[in-house]
């Protein structure tokens, strides 16, 4: 399933551009040209859904919808849905990070304006394409549009704090709100139509260059989401819609008390009774967007960490058996091919590996974890790699390689200063270096390995430090903000990456 190749991990938010956040316009297409010019065959992105709490792509308002912030406004201007004057006075957004509090109202105002122009004077062919899109995606689109419209009316409060009738989805009340908010519903339908239209152009360019896009399915969805509001029966909720048990992981490398994610847990028995229909449709939608998909927190499908909703930390949780083979058999029965990558990091058991092997999903390995006191450290060392593996220098939850090497790390993980000293000594011995550009040393190691797939975050290609870190687990603010400047993709960087890619038959 996975030929020998390499790729770059870069979320869409991190692309450069003048509108405050990466989008699906010129910068995305220019990045694809960079990938093609350096011999890369995979572009990996984080979830592309509309973000909610903490701007995290792992806490989204929908598991099906696209993020409207990724819509390129210049394309809307070219279509006549925005005027040149609309884009003449763009705020002075920071170049190297996303200022979400400024970007969101700026883009929403212009998207609302474009939607009004579309419905007032859109081309017949575009209106026909819009109607077709709405019909094909009605299964999730109508609930999502109503959810977002109701959220706005309720001052962006979580759905559990809405008026009782709409919170409980009383059929008559739903119909009343649909009539009352009809224009707002049309706006959300338009935004989704435009997102997916622009996304298809990105995919087409990737196909022309033989580049696959790897997407991401988080195992859990946000409590404050259209998914939980419209399918409460699938989740562990009380009569008011509040979670009775939530997700997390036990104490680990990142936190001595574990990570308390707070997402509601699934009622897997109810899911099974429906033939796992919601999961099938979720994966079908993802495979319609991507060529392959990373299954986030794969170990939770075998057994998951259940934490009482009243607990203050994840340390109070327990392991509970997950749906396992039954779920993937159901997915396989309907979707046939499952081009999944299993994110099998964390507390991994023989049962987790047996489930992964049963379906032939490649696992993941992060080289940054290979040299410290992680119990799984030996398995992350290249001499222990298997071919059916996706090998990374680091992931979106890690510091950049330069940051990992140069920062103290104390306070950001459970490592001590002595742990870090030993880790550095072992890294130098294993990779046979005394000094040098540590990012390129690790890049060479994963590209040279036998792993069929090697992935490198763009931050490591650019040699950036902790200022370019994407996420620090256990924190709720200041994450998911980093962007690169267009002039960073220099001729030297391109030639160096291409040379290593060719050298190791990627």
Short mmCIF file of C-alpha atoms in Angstrom, two decimals:
data_model
loop_
_atom_site.label_atom_id
_atom_site.label_comp_id
_atom_site.label_asym_id
_atom_site.label_seq_id
_atom_site.Cartn_x
_atom_site.Cartn_y
_atom_site.Cartn_z
CA UNK A 1 0.00 0.00 0.00
CA UNK A 2 2.81 2.41 0.86
CA UNK A 3 5.67 2.77 -1.64
CA UNK A 4 9.00 4.25 -0.58
CA UNK A 5 8.50 8.02 -0.46
CA UNK A 6 8.73 11.10 1.72
CA UNK A 7 6.69 14.18 2.46
CA UNK A 8 6.21 17.30 4.51
CA UNK A 9 3.91 17.94 7.47
CA UNK A 10 2.45 21.45 7.25
CA UNK A 11 -0.99 22.61 8.32
CA UNK A 12 -2.91 24.99 6.04
CA UNK A 13 -2.94 27.68 8.75
CA UNK A 14 0.87 27.85 8.48
CA UNK A 15 0.97 28.91 4.84
CA UNK A 16 2.03 32.52 4.14
CA UNK A 17 -0.26 35.23 2.76
CA UNK A 18 -1.65 38.68 3.43
CA UNK A 19 -5.00 37.79 5.01
CA UNK A 20 -3.79 36.71 8.44
CA UNK A 21 -3.99 32.93 8.07
CA UNK A 22 -2.91 30.34 5.52
CA UNK A 23 -5.57 29.60 2.92
CA UNK A 24 -6.26 27.54 -0.19
CA UNK A 25 -5.11 30.22 -2.63
CA UNK A 26 -1.79 30.99 -4.28
CA UNK A 27 0.35 30.10 -1.27
CA UNK A 28 -1.11 26.56 -1.16
CA UNK A 29 -0.42 26.07 -4.85
CA UNK A 30 3.09 27.48 -4.50
CA UNK A 31 3.76 25.06 -1.63
CA UNK A 32 2.66 22.17 -3.85
CA UNK A 33 5.22 23.33 -6.41
CA UNK A 34 7.84 23.32 -3.63
CA UNK A 35 6.88 19.74 -2.76
CA UNK A 36 7.10 18.67 -6.39
CA UNK A 37 10.42 20.47 -6.90
CA UNK A 38 12.00 18.73 -3.90
CA UNK A 39 10.77 15.25 -4.84
CA UNK A 40 8.17 14.98 -2.08
CA UNK A 41 5.16 12.71 -2.62
CA UNK A 42 3.01 13.49 0.45
CA UNK A 43 1.58 16.66 1.93
CA UNK A 44 0.29 15.96 5.43
CA UNK A 45 -2.20 18.37 6.99
CA UNK A 46 -3.97 18.49 10.35
CA UNK A 47 -7.80 18.31 10.49
CA UNK A 48 -9.33 20.91 8.14
CA UNK A 49 -12.58 21.33 10.05
CA UNK A 50 -13.90 24.61 11.56
CA UNK A 51 -12.06 25.17 14.82
CA UNK A 52 -13.67 26.02 18.13
CA UNK A 53 -12.16 26.00 21.62
CA UNK A 54 -8.55 27.16 21.67
CA UNK A 55 -8.45 27.33 17.84
CA UNK A 56 -7.44 23.67 17.94
CA UNK A 57 -8.01 21.51 14.84
CA UNK A 58 -8.70 18.71 17.33
CA UNK A 59 -11.64 20.62 18.88
CA UNK A 60 -13.91 21.43 15.94
CA UNK A 61 -17.52 22.46 15.43
CA UNK A 62 -17.97 19.64 12.90
CA UNK A 63 -16.16 16.47 11.87
CA UNK A 64 -17.48 16.91 8.31
CA UNK A 65 -17.40 20.63 7.48
CA UNK A 66 -14.40 22.56 6.16
CA UNK A 67 -12.89 25.58 7.89
CA UNK A 68 -14.22 28.77 6.20
CA UNK A 69 -11.09 30.64 7.36
CA UNK A 70 -9.19 28.68 4.68
CA UNK A 71 -11.22 30.21 1.84
CA UNK A 72 -9.05 32.38 -0.42
CA UNK A 73 -10.63 35.85 -0.62
CA UNK A 74 -8.78 36.71 -3.84
CA UNK A 75 -10.69 33.98 -5.68
CA UNK A 76 -13.95 35.53 -4.48
CA UNK A 77 -12.78 38.89 -5.80
CA UNK A 78 -11.90 37.35 -9.17
CA UNK A 79 -15.43 35.91 -9.37
CA UNK A 80 -16.95 39.30 -8.66
CA UNK A 81 -18.28 38.31 -5.24
CA UNK A 82 -15.97 40.82 -3.55
CA UNK A 83 -14.71 44.13 -4.89
CA UNK A 84 -11.14 45.40 -5.09
CA UNK A 85 -12.01 47.93 -2.40
CA UNK A 86 -13.07 45.11 -0.06
CA UNK A 87 -9.49 43.86 -0.07
CA UNK A 88 -7.81 47.26 -0.27
CA UNK A 89 -7.71 47.91 3.47
CA UNK A 90 -6.61 44.60 4.92
CA UNK A 91 -5.41 44.95 8.53
CA UNK A 92 -1.68 44.62 9.18
CA UNK A 93 -1.73 41.01 10.33
CA UNK A 94 1.42 39.44 11.79
CA UNK A 95 3.43 37.53 9.19
CA UNK A 96 4.70 34.69 11.35
CA UNK A 97 1.72 33.78 13.48
CA UNK A 98 -2.08 33.73 13.26
CA UNK A 99 -3.85 36.36 15.36
CA UNK A 100 -7.16 34.49 15.49
CA UNK A 101 -9.03 37.22 17.39
CA UNK A 102 -8.39 39.61 14.48
CA UNK A 103 -8.57 37.16 11.59
CA UNK A 104 -11.94 35.58 12.42
CA UNK A 105 -14.12 38.75 12.33
CA UNK A 106 -12.21 40.09 9.31
CA UNK A 107 -12.77 37.01 7.19
CA UNK A 108 -16.31 36.34 8.41
CA UNK A 109 -17.45 39.82 7.42
CA UNK A 110 -16.09 39.42 3.89
CA UNK A 111 -17.42 35.88 3.52
CA UNK A 112 -20.88 37.11 4.54
CA UNK A 113 -20.61 39.85 1.90
CA UNK A 114 -19.52 37.34 -0.76
CA UNK A 115 -22.42 35.06 0.13
CA UNK A 116 -24.91 37.90 -0.28
CA UNK A 117 -23.47 38.70 -3.72
CA UNK A 118 -23.58 35.03 -4.69
CA UNK A 119 -27.27 34.64 -3.88
CA UNK A 120 -28.19 38.02 -5.39
CA UNK A 121 -26.28 37.72 -8.65
CA UNK A 122 -24.37 34.43 -8.87
CA UNK A 123 -23.84 32.80 -12.25
CA UNK A 124 -26.42 30.14 -13.15
CA UNK A 125 -23.71 27.50 -13.46
CA UNK A 126 -22.41 28.35 -9.98
CA UNK A 127 -25.89 28.26 -8.49
CA UNK A 128 -26.48 24.87 -10.10
CA UNK A 129 -23.19 23.58 -8.69
CA UNK A 130 -24.16 24.98 -5.28
CA UNK A 131 -27.54 23.22 -5.33
CA UNK A 132 -25.85 19.97 -6.30
CA UNK A 133 -23.31 20.34 -3.47
CA UNK A 134 -26.05 20.98 -0.90
CA UNK A 135 -28.03 17.97 -2.05
CA UNK A 136 -25.04 15.60 -1.99
CA UNK A 137 -23.92 16.76 1.48
CA UNK A 138 -27.29 17.34 3.13
CA UNK A 139 -26.68 14.50 5.59
CA UNK A 140 -24.26 16.66 7.59
CA UNK A 141 -24.56 20.12 6.01
CA UNK A 142 -28.06 20.96 7.26
CA UNK A 143 -27.29 20.11 10.89
CA UNK A 144 -23.99 21.98 10.72
CA UNK A 145 -25.53 25.12 9.19
CA UNK A 146 -28.31 25.19 11.78
CA UNK A 147 -25.86 24.53 14.61
CA UNK A 148 -23.65 27.45 13.59
CA UNK A 149 -26.60 29.77 13.06
CA UNK A 150 -28.09 28.90 16.46
CA UNK A 151 -24.71 29.33 18.09
CA UNK A 152 -24.52 32.89 16.79
CA UNK A 153 -28.00 33.71 18.13
CA UNK A 154 -26.99 32.32 21.52
CA UNK A 155 -23.87 34.56 21.71
CA UNK A 156 -21.58 31.65 20.77
CA UNK A 157 -22.49 29.70 23.91
CA UNK A 158 -22.14 25.92 23.88
CA UNK A 159 -25.30 24.13 22.73
CA UNK A 160 -26.04 22.78 26.21
CA UNK A 161 -26.83 26.39 27.23
CA UNK A 162 -29.28 27.05 24.38
CA UNK A 163 -33.06 27.35 24.71
CA UNK A 164 -34.49 24.00 25.77
CA UNK A 165 -36.44 23.30 22.57
CA UNK A 166 -33.53 23.75 20.19
CA UNK A 167 -31.09 22.13 22.61
CA UNK A 168 -33.24 18.99 22.66
CA UNK A 169 -33.92 19.18 18.91
CA UNK A 170 -37.69 19.21 19.20
CA UNK A 171 -38.85 18.74 15.54
CA UNK A 172 -41.28 21.65 15.57
CA UNK A 173 -38.71 23.94 17.16
CA UNK A 174 -36.06 22.87 14.65
CA UNK A 175 -38.37 23.81 11.79
CA UNK A 176 -39.17 27.16 13.40
CA UNK A 177 -35.48 28.02 13.78
CA UNK A 178 -34.75 26.96 10.20
CA UNK A 179 -37.34 29.45 8.96
CA UNK A 180 -36.19 32.19 11.31
CA UNK A 181 -32.50 31.77 10.40
CA UNK A 182 -32.88 30.93 6.70
CA UNK A 183 -30.46 33.60 5.44
CA UNK A 184 -27.80 32.60 7.97
CA UNK A 185 -28.20 28.96 6.92
CA UNK A 186 -27.61 29.99 3.33
CA UNK A 187 -24.39 31.74 4.35
CA UNK A 188 -23.02 28.59 6.01
CA UNK A 189 -24.01 26.45 3.02
CA UNK A 190 -22.22 28.89 0.71
CA UNK A 191 -19.07 28.91 2.85
CA UNK A 192 -18.93 25.10 2.75
CA UNK A 193 -19.55 25.06 -0.99
CA UNK A 194 -16.72 27.52 -1.56
CA UNK A 195 -14.32 25.74 0.81
CA UNK A 196 -14.76 22.41 -0.95
CA UNK A 197 -14.58 23.99 -4.40
CA UNK A 198 -11.24 25.58 -3.55
CA UNK A 199 -10.02 22.40 -1.84
CA UNK A 200 -10.69 20.40 -5.02
CA UNK A 201 -8.41 22.74 -6.98
CA UNK A 202 -5.66 22.08 -4.44
CA UNK A 203 -6.22 18.33 -4.79
CA UNK A 204 -6.18 18.54 -8.58
CA UNK A 205 -2.79 20.25 -8.53
CA UNK A 206 -1.44 17.61 -6.16
CA UNK A 207 -2.71 14.84 -8.45
CA UNK A 208 -0.99 16.39 -11.44
CA UNK A 209 2.32 16.23 -9.54
CA UNK A 210 1.75 12.75 -8.14
CA UNK A 211 1.46 14.12 -4.60
CA UNK A 212 -0.86 12.42 -2.11
CA UNK A 213 -2.54 14.40 0.66
CA UNK A 214 -2.60 12.81 4.11
CA UNK A 215 -5.47 14.03 6.24
CA UNK A 216 -6.27 13.42 9.88
CA UNK A 217 -9.26 11.92 11.69
CA UNK A 218 -9.23 12.75 15.43
CA UNK A 219 -10.71 9.83 17.33
CA UNK A 220 -12.85 12.21 19.40
CA UNK A 221 -15.03 15.17 18.51
CA UNK A 222 -15.64 18.34 20.51
CA UNK A 223 -18.56 18.35 22.93
CA UNK A 224 -19.63 21.72 21.52
CA UNK A 225 -20.09 20.45 17.98
CA UNK A 226 -22.81 19.80 15.44
CA UNK A 227 -21.90 16.11 15.69
CA UNK A 228 -22.73 15.77 19.40
CA UNK A 229 -25.74 18.10 19.22
CA UNK A 230 -27.28 16.22 16.29
CA UNK A 231 -26.36 12.69 17.47
CA UNK A 232 -26.47 12.83 21.29
CA UNK A 233 -27.40 9.16 21.45
CA UNK A 234 -23.88 8.24 20.30
CA UNK A 235 -22.18 9.93 23.26
CA UNK A 236 -21.95 9.51 27.04
CA UNK A 237 -24.19 12.42 28.06
CA UNK A 238 -26.67 13.12 30.85
CA UNK A 239 -30.24 14.38 30.35
CA UNK A 240 -29.02 17.97 29.89
CA UNK A 241 -26.42 16.98 27.32
CA UNK A 242 -23.41 17.28 29.63
CA UNK A 243 -20.73 14.55 29.39
CA UNK A 244 -20.75 11.91 32.10
CA UNK A 245 -17.31 10.61 31.11
CA UNK A 246 -14.58 12.28 29.08
CA UNK A 247 -11.45 11.40 27.13
CA UNK A 248 -7.81 11.80 28.02
CA UNK A 249 -4.61 9.84 28.49
CA UNK A 250 -2.81 8.73 31.66
CA UNK A 251 0.40 10.36 32.94
CA UNK A 252 2.96 10.43 30.12
CA UNK A 253 6.02 12.17 28.63
CA UNK A 254 4.12 15.47 28.41
CA UNK A 255 2.40 15.53 31.79
CA UNK A 256 2.80 13.89 35.20
CA UNK A 257 -0.99 14.02 35.72
CA UNK A 258 -1.92 12.87 32.22
CA UNK A 259 -3.82 14.87 29.64
CA UNK A 260 -7.48 15.69 30.29
CA UNK A 261 -8.91 16.36 26.83
CA UNK A 262 -12.52 16.67 27.96
CA UNK A 263 -14.14 15.28 24.81
CA UNK A 264 -17.26 13.18 25.44
CA UNK A 265 -16.72 9.44 25.08
CA UNK A 266 -18.69 7.32 22.64
CA UNK A 267 -21.44 4.89 23.45
CA UNK A 268 -19.89 2.16 21.35
CA UNK A 269 -22.83 -0.17 21.96
CA UNK A 270 -25.21 2.31 20.35
CA UNK A 271 -22.78 2.86 17.48
CA UNK A 272 -22.55 -0.91 16.92
CA UNK A 273 -26.36 -1.26 16.90
CA UNK A 274 -26.46 1.09 13.89
CA UNK A 275 -23.69 -0.80 12.12
CA UNK A 276 -21.37 2.10 13.04
CA UNK A 277 -23.18 4.22 10.45
CA UNK A 278 -21.91 7.60 11.75
CA UNK A 279 -18.30 6.35 11.70
CA UNK A 280 -18.72 4.96 8.20
CA UNK A 281 -20.01 8.30 6.92
CA UNK A 282 -17.27 10.18 8.77
CA UNK A 283 -14.54 8.05 7.20
CA UNK A 284 -16.24 8.17 3.79
CA UNK A 285 -16.17 11.97 3.93
CA UNK A 286 -12.48 11.99 4.94
CA UNK A 287 -11.51 9.59 2.17
CA UNK A 288 -13.39 11.84 -0.25
CA UNK A 289 -11.05 14.68 0.76
CA UNK A 290 -7.74 12.87 1.24
CA UNK A 291 -5.69 10.10 -0.35
CA UNK A 292 -4.66 8.63 2.99
CA UNK A 293 -5.64 9.40 6.56
CA UNK A 294 -3.84 9.41 9.89
CA UNK A 295 -6.05 7.92 12.60
CA UNK A 296 -5.32 10.05 15.64
CA UNK A 297 -4.97 8.20 18.98
CA UNK A 298 -5.36 4.79 17.34
CA UNK A 299 -4.83 3.03 20.65
CA UNK A 300 -8.22 4.38 21.80
CA UNK A 301 -9.96 2.06 19.34
CA UNK A 302 -8.50 -0.92 21.19
CA UNK A 303 -8.89 0.50 24.70
CA UNK A 304 -9.46 4.10 25.81
CA UNK A 305 -8.76 6.09 28.96
CA UNK A 306 -12.10 6.92 30.61
CA UNK A 307 -12.12 9.82 33.06
CA UNK A 308 -15.18 10.80 35.16
CA UNK A 309 -16.50 14.17 34.00
CA UNK A 310 -16.05 15.53 37.54
CA UNK A 311 -12.34 14.63 37.74
CA UNK A 312 -9.81 17.45 37.95
CA UNK A 313 -6.99 15.56 36.21
CA UNK A 314 -6.70 12.58 33.87
CA UNK A 315 -4.86 10.63 36.58
CA UNK A 316 -8.25 9.50 37.93
CA UNK A 317 -9.13 7.54 34.80
CA UNK A 318 -9.17 3.87 33.86
CA UNK A 319 -8.73 1.77 30.72
CA UNK A 320 -11.93 0.54 29.04
CA UNK A 321 -12.18 -1.85 26.10
CA UNK A 322 -12.84 -0.11 22.75
CA UNK A 323 -14.70 -1.29 19.64
CA UNK A 324 -11.58 -2.84 18.14
CA UNK A 325 -11.84 -5.18 15.17
CA UNK A 326 -15.63 -4.87 14.92
CA UNK A 327 -15.46 -1.19 13.94
CA UNK A 328 -12.81 -1.67 11.27
CA UNK A 329 -14.62 -4.67 9.82
CA UNK A 330 -17.71 -2.47 9.45
CA UNK A 331 -15.64 0.27 7.79
CA UNK A 332 -13.94 -2.23 5.51
CA UNK A 333 -17.26 -3.78 4.53
CA UNK A 334 -18.56 -0.47 3.16
CA UNK A 335 -15.46 1.48 2.18
CA UNK A 336 -13.31 -1.47 1.00
CA UNK A 337 -9.85 0.13 0.95
CA UNK A 338 -8.75 1.71 4.24
CA UNK A 339 -5.59 3.76 3.51
CA UNK A 340 -5.09 4.56 7.19
CA UNK A 341 -1.94 5.36 9.16
CA UNK A 342 -2.26 4.35 12.81
CA UNK A 343 -0.99 6.98 15.27
CA UNK A 344 0.17 4.29 17.69
CA UNK A 345 2.05 6.50 20.13
CA UNK A 346 1.55 6.57 23.89
CA UNK A 347 0.90 3.57 26.15
CA UNK A 348 0.89 0.81 23.54
CA UNK A 349 0.00 -2.80 24.33
CA UNK A 350 0.26 -6.03 22.32
CA UNK A 351 -3.50 -5.71 21.74
CA UNK A 352 -3.07 -2.34 20.04
CA UNK A 353 -0.33 -3.69 17.77
CA UNK A 354 -2.37 -6.81 16.99
CA UNK A 355 -5.31 -4.62 15.90
CA UNK A 356 -3.03 -2.51 13.71
CA UNK A 357 -1.40 -5.58 12.16
CA UNK A 358 -4.77 -7.24 11.55
CA UNK A 359 -5.72 -4.50 9.11
CA UNK A 360 -2.25 -3.72 7.80
CA UNK A 361 -2.19 -0.12 8.98
CA UNK A 362 1.36 1.31 9.11
CA UNK A 363 2.30 2.66 12.52
CA UNK A 364 4.23 5.82 13.34
CA UNK A 365 7.64 6.51 14.85
CA UNK A 366 9.03 9.85 16.07
CA UNK A 367 12.81 10.10 16.09
CA UNK A 368 12.78 12.69 18.89
CA UNK A 369 11.46 9.94 21.20
CA UNK A 370 14.27 7.52 20.32
CA UNK A 371 17.05 8.73 22.59
CA UNK A 372 15.53 9.52 25.99
CA UNK A 373 14.02 7.43 28.77
CA UNK A 374 10.73 6.68 27.04
CA UNK A 375 10.06 2.94 27.58
CA UNK A 376 9.34 2.64 23.87
CA UNK A 377 12.57 4.44 22.94
CA UNK A 378 14.24 1.41 21.35
CA UNK A 379 11.33 0.93 18.95
CA UNK A 380 11.77 4.52 17.74
CA UNK A 381 15.41 3.93 16.73
CA UNK A 382 15.96 3.47 12.98
CA UNK A 383 17.75 0.12 13.32
CA UNK A 384 14.48 -1.27 14.70
CA UNK A 385 12.20 0.20 12.02
CA UNK A 386 10.05 -2.00 9.85
CA UNK A 387 9.32 -1.10 6.24
CA UNK A 388 5.60 -0.65 6.96
CA UNK A 389 6.14 2.44 9.06
CA UNK A 390 5.75 6.21 8.80
CA UNK A 391 8.90 7.70 10.33
CA UNK A 392 8.96 11.34 11.49
CA UNK A 393 11.63 13.59 12.92
CA UNK A 394 8.86 14.97 15.18
CA UNK A 395 5.13 15.62 15.12
CA UNK A 396 2.74 18.51 15.65
CA UNK A 397 2.71 17.96 19.44
CA UNK A 398 6.51 18.00 19.68
CA UNK A 399 8.87 20.92 19.82
CA UNK A 400 10.72 21.50 16.56
CA UNK A 401 13.90 19.46 16.27
CA UNK A 402 16.07 22.54 16.85
CA UNK A 403 13.87 23.53 19.79
CA UNK A 404 14.01 20.02 21.23
CA UNK A 405 17.80 20.07 20.99
CA UNK A 406 18.51 23.58 22.27
CA UNK A 407 15.83 24.28 24.89
CA UNK A 408 16.04 22.98 28.44
CA UNK A 409 12.79 21.08 28.04
CA UNK A 410 12.32 21.18 31.81
CA UNK A 411 8.74 22.13 32.64
CA UNK A 412 7.52 21.24 29.16
CA UNK A 413 7.69 17.50 29.78
CA UNK A 414 8.44 15.07 32.59
CA UNK A 415 12.19 15.08 31.73
CA UNK A 416 14.78 16.36 34.21
CA UNK A 417 18.03 18.18 33.36
CA UNK A 418 19.93 14.94 33.90
CA UNK A 419 17.54 13.10 31.59
CA UNK A 420 18.20 15.70 28.88
CA UNK A 421 21.99 15.48 29.28
CA UNK A 422 21.87 11.69 28.90
CA UNK A 423 19.52 12.01 25.95
CA UNK A 424 21.93 14.37 24.17
CA UNK A 425 24.91 12.10 24.82
CA UNK A 426 23.09 9.10 23.45
CA UNK A 427 21.80 11.04 20.43
CA UNK A 428 25.35 12.09 19.51
CA UNK A 429 26.63 8.55 19.90
CA UNK A 430 23.79 6.97 17.94
CA UNK A 431 23.80 9.44 15.05
CA UNK A 432 27.61 9.82 15.14
CA UNK A 433 28.02 13.58 15.37
CA UNK A 434 29.53 16.11 17.75
CA UNK A 435 28.09 19.29 16.32
CA UNK A 436 26.22 20.45 13.23
CA UNK A 437 22.72 21.26 12.10
CA UNK A 438 20.75 18.82 14.21
CA UNK A 439 17.60 19.24 12.12
CA UNK A 440 19.35 17.99 8.97
CA UNK A 441 21.04 15.19 10.92
CA UNK A 442 17.63 13.88 12.00
CA UNK A 443 16.11 14.45 8.56
CA UNK A 444 18.90 12.39 6.99
CA UNK A 445 18.31 9.61 9.56
CA UNK A 446 14.60 9.20 8.76
CA UNK A 447 15.10 9.54 5.00
CA UNK A 448 17.92 6.96 5.07
CA UNK A 449 15.88 4.48 7.13
CA UNK A 450 14.08 1.42 5.74
CA UNK A 451 10.69 2.92 6.63
CA UNK A 452 8.65 3.16 3.43
CA UNK A 453 7.33 6.58 4.41
CA UNK A 454 9.41 9.39 5.91
CA UNK A 455 7.74 12.64 7.02
CA UNK A 456 9.34 15.89 8.15
CA UNK A 457 7.58 18.96 9.59
CA UNK A 458 8.43 22.03 7.51
CA UNK A 459 9.82 23.68 10.66
CA UNK A 460 12.59 21.07 10.68
CA UNK A 461 13.39 21.61 7.00
CA UNK A 462 13.70 25.33 7.76
CA UNK A 463 15.76 24.76 10.92
CA UNK A 464 13.43 26.78 13.15
CA UNK A 465 13.44 26.78 16.93
CA UNK A 466 10.75 26.63 19.61
CA UNK A 467 9.18 29.87 18.34
CA UNK A 468 7.80 27.75 15.48
CA UNK A 469 6.31 25.03 17.67
CA UNK A 470 2.75 24.18 16.64
CA UNK A 471 1.31 22.82 19.89
CA UNK A 472 2.28 22.26 23.51
CA UNK A 473 0.00 19.51 24.91
CA UNK A 474 -1.74 20.37 28.15
CA UNK A 475 -1.99 24.09 27.33
CA UNK A 476 -5.12 25.78 25.95
CA UNK A 477 -3.84 29.03 24.48
CA UNK A 478 -1.06 30.21 22.21
CA UNK A 479 -1.08 27.07 20.05
CA UNK A 480 -1.76 26.40 16.34
CA UNK A 481 -0.46 29.85 15.39
CA UNK A 482 2.86 29.43 13.57
CA UNK A 483 3.23 30.52 9.93
CA UNK A 484 6.25 30.54 7.66
CA UNK A 485 7.32 33.47 5.51
CA UNK A 486 7.34 32.81 1.77
CA UNK A 487 10.98 33.79 1.39
CA UNK A 488 12.00 30.95 3.75
CA UNK A 489 11.73 28.37 0.92
CA UNK A 490 15.10 29.33 -0.50
CA UNK A 491 17.02 27.77 -3.38
CA UNK A 492 19.48 26.31 -0.86
CA UNK A 493 16.69 24.63 1.16
CA UNK A 494 15.12 23.22 -2.00
CA UNK A 495 18.37 21.82 -3.34
CA UNK A 496 19.38 20.31 -0.01
CA UNK A 497 16.04 18.55 0.52
CA UNK A 498 15.93 17.30 -3.07
CA UNK A 499 19.48 15.94 -2.83
CA UNK A 500 18.68 13.86 0.28
CA UNK A 501 15.35 12.71 -1.18
CA UNK A 502 17.11 11.41 -4.33
CA UNK A 503 20.04 10.00 -2.38
CA UNK A 504 17.79 7.72 -0.34
CA UNK A 505 15.43 6.70 -3.18
CA UNK A 506 12.46 8.61 -1.86
#
